[in-house]
Short mmCIF file of C-alpha atoms in Angstrom, two decimals:
data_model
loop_
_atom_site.label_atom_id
_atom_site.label_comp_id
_atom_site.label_asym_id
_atom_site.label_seq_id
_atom_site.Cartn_x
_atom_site.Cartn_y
_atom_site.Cartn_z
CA UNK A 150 19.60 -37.69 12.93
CA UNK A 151 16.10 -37.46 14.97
CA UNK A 152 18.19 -36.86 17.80
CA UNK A 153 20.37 -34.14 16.13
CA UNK A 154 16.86 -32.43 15.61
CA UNK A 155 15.20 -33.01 18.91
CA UNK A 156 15.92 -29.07 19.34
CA UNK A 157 13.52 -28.13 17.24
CA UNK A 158 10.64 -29.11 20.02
CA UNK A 159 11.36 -26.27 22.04
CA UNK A 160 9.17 -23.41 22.61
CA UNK A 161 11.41 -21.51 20.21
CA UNK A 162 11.84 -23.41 17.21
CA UNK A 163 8.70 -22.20 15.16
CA UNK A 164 10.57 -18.35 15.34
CA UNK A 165 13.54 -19.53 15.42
CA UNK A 166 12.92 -21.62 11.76
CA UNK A 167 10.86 -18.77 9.99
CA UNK A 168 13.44 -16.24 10.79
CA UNK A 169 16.19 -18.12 8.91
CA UNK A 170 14.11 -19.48 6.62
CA UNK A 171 13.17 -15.45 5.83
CA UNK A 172 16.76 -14.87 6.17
CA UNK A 173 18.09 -17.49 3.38
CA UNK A 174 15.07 -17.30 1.33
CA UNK A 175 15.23 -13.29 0.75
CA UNK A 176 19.26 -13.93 0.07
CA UNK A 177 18.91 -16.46 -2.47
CA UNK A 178 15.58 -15.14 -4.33
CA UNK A 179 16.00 -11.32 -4.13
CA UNK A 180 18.72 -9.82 -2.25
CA UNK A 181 21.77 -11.54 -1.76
CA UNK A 182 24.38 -11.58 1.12
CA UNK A 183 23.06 -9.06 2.97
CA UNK A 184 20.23 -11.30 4.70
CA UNK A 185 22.45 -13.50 6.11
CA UNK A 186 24.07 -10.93 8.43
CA UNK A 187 20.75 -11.89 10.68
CA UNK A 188 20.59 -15.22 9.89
CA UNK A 189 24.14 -15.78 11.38
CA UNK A 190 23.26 -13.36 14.20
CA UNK A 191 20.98 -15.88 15.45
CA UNK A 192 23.12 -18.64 14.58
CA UNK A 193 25.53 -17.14 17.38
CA UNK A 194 22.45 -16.87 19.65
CA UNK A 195 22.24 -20.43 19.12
CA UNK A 196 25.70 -21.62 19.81
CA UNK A 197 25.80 -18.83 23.16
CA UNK A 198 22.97 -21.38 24.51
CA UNK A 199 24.61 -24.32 23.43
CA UNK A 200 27.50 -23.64 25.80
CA UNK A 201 25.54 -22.18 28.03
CA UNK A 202 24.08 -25.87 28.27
CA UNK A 203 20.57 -24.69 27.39
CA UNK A 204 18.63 -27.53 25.65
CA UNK A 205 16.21 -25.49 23.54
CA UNK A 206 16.32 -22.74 20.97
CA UNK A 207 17.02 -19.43 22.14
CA UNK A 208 14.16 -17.13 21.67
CA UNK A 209 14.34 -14.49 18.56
CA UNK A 210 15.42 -11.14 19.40
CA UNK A 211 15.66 -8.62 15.83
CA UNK A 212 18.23 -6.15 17.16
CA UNK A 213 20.48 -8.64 18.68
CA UNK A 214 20.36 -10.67 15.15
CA UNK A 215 22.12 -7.42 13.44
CA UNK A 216 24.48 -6.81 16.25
CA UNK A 217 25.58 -10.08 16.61
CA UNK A 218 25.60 -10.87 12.94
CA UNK A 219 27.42 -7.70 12.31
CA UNK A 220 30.14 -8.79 14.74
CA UNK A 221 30.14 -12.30 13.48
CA UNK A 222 30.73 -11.10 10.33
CA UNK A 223 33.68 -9.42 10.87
CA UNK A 224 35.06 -12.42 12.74
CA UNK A 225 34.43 -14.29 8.93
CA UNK A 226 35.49 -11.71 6.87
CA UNK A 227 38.76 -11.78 9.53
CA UNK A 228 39.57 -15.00 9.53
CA UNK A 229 38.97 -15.32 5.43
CA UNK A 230 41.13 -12.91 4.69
CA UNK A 231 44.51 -14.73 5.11
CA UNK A 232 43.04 -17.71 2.63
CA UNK A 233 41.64 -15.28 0.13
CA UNK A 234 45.20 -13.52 0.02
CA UNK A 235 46.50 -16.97 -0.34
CA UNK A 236 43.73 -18.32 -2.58
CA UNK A 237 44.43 -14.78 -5.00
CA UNK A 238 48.29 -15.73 -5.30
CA UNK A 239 47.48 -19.06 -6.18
CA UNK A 240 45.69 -17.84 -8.69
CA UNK A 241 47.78 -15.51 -10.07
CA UNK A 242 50.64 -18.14 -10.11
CA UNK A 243 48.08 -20.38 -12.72
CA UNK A 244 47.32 -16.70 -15.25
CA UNK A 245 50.72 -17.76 -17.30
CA UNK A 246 53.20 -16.62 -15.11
CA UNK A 247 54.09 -19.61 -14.07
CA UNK A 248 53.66 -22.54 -16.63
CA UNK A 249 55.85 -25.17 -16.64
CA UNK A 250 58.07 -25.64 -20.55
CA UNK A 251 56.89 -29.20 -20.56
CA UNK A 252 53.19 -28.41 -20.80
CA UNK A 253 52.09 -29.70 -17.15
CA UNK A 254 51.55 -27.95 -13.97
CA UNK A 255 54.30 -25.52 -12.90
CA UNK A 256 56.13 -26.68 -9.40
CA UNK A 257 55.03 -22.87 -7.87
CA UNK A 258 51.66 -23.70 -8.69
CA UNK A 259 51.45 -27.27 -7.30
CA UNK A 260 52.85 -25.95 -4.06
CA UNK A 261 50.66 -22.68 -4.31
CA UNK A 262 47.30 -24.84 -4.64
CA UNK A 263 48.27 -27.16 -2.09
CA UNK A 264 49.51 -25.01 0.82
CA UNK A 265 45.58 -22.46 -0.59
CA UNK A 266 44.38 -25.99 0.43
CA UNK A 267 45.59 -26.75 4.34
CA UNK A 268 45.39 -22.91 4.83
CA UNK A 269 41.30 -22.98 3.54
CA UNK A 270 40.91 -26.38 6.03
CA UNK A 271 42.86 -24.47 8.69
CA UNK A 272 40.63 -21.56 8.79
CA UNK A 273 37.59 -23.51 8.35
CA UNK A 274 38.59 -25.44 11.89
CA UNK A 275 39.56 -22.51 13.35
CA UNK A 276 36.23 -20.19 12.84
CA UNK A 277 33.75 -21.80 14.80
CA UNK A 278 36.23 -21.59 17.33
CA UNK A 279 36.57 -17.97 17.14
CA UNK A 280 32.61 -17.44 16.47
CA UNK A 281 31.91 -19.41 19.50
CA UNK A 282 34.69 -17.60 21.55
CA UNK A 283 32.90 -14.04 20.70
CA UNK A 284 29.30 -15.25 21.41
CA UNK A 285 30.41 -15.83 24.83
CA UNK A 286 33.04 -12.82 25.54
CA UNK A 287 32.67 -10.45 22.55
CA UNK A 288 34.69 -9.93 19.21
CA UNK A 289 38.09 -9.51 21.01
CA UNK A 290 38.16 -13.43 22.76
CA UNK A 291 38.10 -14.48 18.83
CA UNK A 292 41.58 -13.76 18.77
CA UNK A 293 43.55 -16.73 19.15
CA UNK A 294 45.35 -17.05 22.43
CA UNK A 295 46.05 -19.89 24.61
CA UNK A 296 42.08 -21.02 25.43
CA UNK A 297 42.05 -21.12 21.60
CA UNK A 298 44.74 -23.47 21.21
CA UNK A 299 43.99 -25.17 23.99
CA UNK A 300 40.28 -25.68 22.01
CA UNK A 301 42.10 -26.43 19.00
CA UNK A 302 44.27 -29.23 19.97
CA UNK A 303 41.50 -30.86 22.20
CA UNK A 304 40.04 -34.22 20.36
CA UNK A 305 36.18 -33.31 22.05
CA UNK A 306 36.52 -30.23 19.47
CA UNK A 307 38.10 -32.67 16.62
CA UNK A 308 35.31 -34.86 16.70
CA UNK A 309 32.40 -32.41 16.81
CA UNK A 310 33.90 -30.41 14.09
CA UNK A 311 34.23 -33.19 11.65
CA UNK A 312 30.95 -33.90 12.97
CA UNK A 313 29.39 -30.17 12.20
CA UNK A 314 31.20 -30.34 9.07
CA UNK A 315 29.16 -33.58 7.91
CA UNK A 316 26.04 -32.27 8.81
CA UNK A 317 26.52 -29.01 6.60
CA UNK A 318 27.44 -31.02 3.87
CA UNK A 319 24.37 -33.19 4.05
CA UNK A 320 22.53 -30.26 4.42
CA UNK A 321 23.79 -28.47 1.10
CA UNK A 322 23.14 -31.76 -0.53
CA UNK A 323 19.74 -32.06 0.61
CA UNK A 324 18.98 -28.54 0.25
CA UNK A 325 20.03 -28.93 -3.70
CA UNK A 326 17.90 -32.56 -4.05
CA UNK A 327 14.81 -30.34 -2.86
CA UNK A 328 15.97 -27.07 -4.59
CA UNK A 329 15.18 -29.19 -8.32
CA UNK A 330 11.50 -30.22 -7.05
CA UNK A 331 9.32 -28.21 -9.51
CA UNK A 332 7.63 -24.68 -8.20
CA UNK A 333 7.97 -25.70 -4.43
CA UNK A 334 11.85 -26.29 -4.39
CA UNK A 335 13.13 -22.75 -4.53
CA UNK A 336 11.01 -22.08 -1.82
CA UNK A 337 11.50 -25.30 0.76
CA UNK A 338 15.12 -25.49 0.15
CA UNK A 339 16.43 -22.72 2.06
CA UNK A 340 14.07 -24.39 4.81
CA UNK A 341 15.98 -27.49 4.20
CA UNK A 342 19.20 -25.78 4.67
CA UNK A 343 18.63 -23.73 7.59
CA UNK A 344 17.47 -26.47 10.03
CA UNK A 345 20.80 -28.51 8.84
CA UNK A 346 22.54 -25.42 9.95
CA UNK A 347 21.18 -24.81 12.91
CA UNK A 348 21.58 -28.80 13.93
CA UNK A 349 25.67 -28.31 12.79
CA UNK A 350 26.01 -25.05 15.02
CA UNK A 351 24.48 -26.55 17.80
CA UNK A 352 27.25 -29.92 17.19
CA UNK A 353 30.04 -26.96 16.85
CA UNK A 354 29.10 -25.31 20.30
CA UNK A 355 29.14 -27.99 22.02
CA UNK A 356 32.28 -29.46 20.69
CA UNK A 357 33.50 -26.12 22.34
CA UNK A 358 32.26 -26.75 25.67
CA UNK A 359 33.61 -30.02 26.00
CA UNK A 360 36.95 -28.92 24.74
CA UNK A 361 37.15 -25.71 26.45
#
């Protein structure tokens, strides 16, 4: 892990952790959602100088945080929508429509649930793909295409992302384990969180490199 955070020696990484920890402290204490639209701006920042093969943190620039967050965003909200649609007709399968006679699960639902399931994992590989795609050629190259299979199937891209995936896990669990501390935990958390983050995107990017 101390070399997952070596980063954060860089000439950048006091801006670099404020702003996010701004970012994710103003979204879960007073206005939610929006302030991550910044946060994930520079979080593309990050990964562009990842494959770039640039060692430290980028440096913190405000209007290319909404720009790039804005864009990023709609690569999310893009590649969420097909598991949302799927996710919303699992869910209207389980309202009654589709009970079994015998009391348990009906077979529609079991099969609804399960495919919500492997579509939800499917777009979860396939985002940091696409976000990494559009930091380096804009929102259109996070359209899948050939390089983005070709990323997909590579096992330097399986490994990091189970990798990147680890780390953000440990970093929502350690964010919650310092989120109960009393008075200081709402406030360090987010801190908590955000270097995590920052350590996982940096995993993801590379992963892309090596598999592009």
């Amino acid at each position: 892990m101390a070399e997952r955070l070596a980063f954060l020696r860089g000439g950048h990484a006091e801006e670099a952790l404020l702003v996010g920890w701004i970012c994710l402290l103003a979204h879960s204490l007073f206005v939610p959602v929006l302030p991550l639209v910044p946060a994930l701006g520079y979080l593309v920042a990050v990964a562009r100088a990842t494959i770039d093969d640039e060692s430290a943190l980028p440096p913190v620039d405000l209007r290319a945080l909404v720009s790039d967050g804005a864009a990023a965003s709609a690569v999310c909200l893009g590649y969420g929508l097909v598991p949302l649609a799927v996710g919303a007709v699992t869910v209207s399968l389980a309202s009654g429509t589709a009970v079994d006679p015998t009391g348990g699960a009906s077979p529609l639902f079991l099969l609804g649930s399960t495919t919500t399931l492997f579509v939800v994992l499917a777009g979860l590989y396939a985002l940091p793909i696409a976000l990494c795609a559009s930091a380096r050629g804009g929102i259109r190259a996070a359209l899948p295409g050939r390089p983005f299979l070709r990323v997909a199937g590579h096992a330097a891209y399986f490994v990091g992302w189970t990798g990147g995936v680890v780390l953000f896990a440990l970093g929502v669990a350690a964010g919650g384990v310092v989120e109960r501390l009393p008075v200081a935990g709402p406030v360090l958390a987010p801190l908590v969180r955000w270097v995590v983050v920052l350590a996982a995107t940096r995993r993801l990017a590379a992963a892309y490199r090596a598999a592009r």
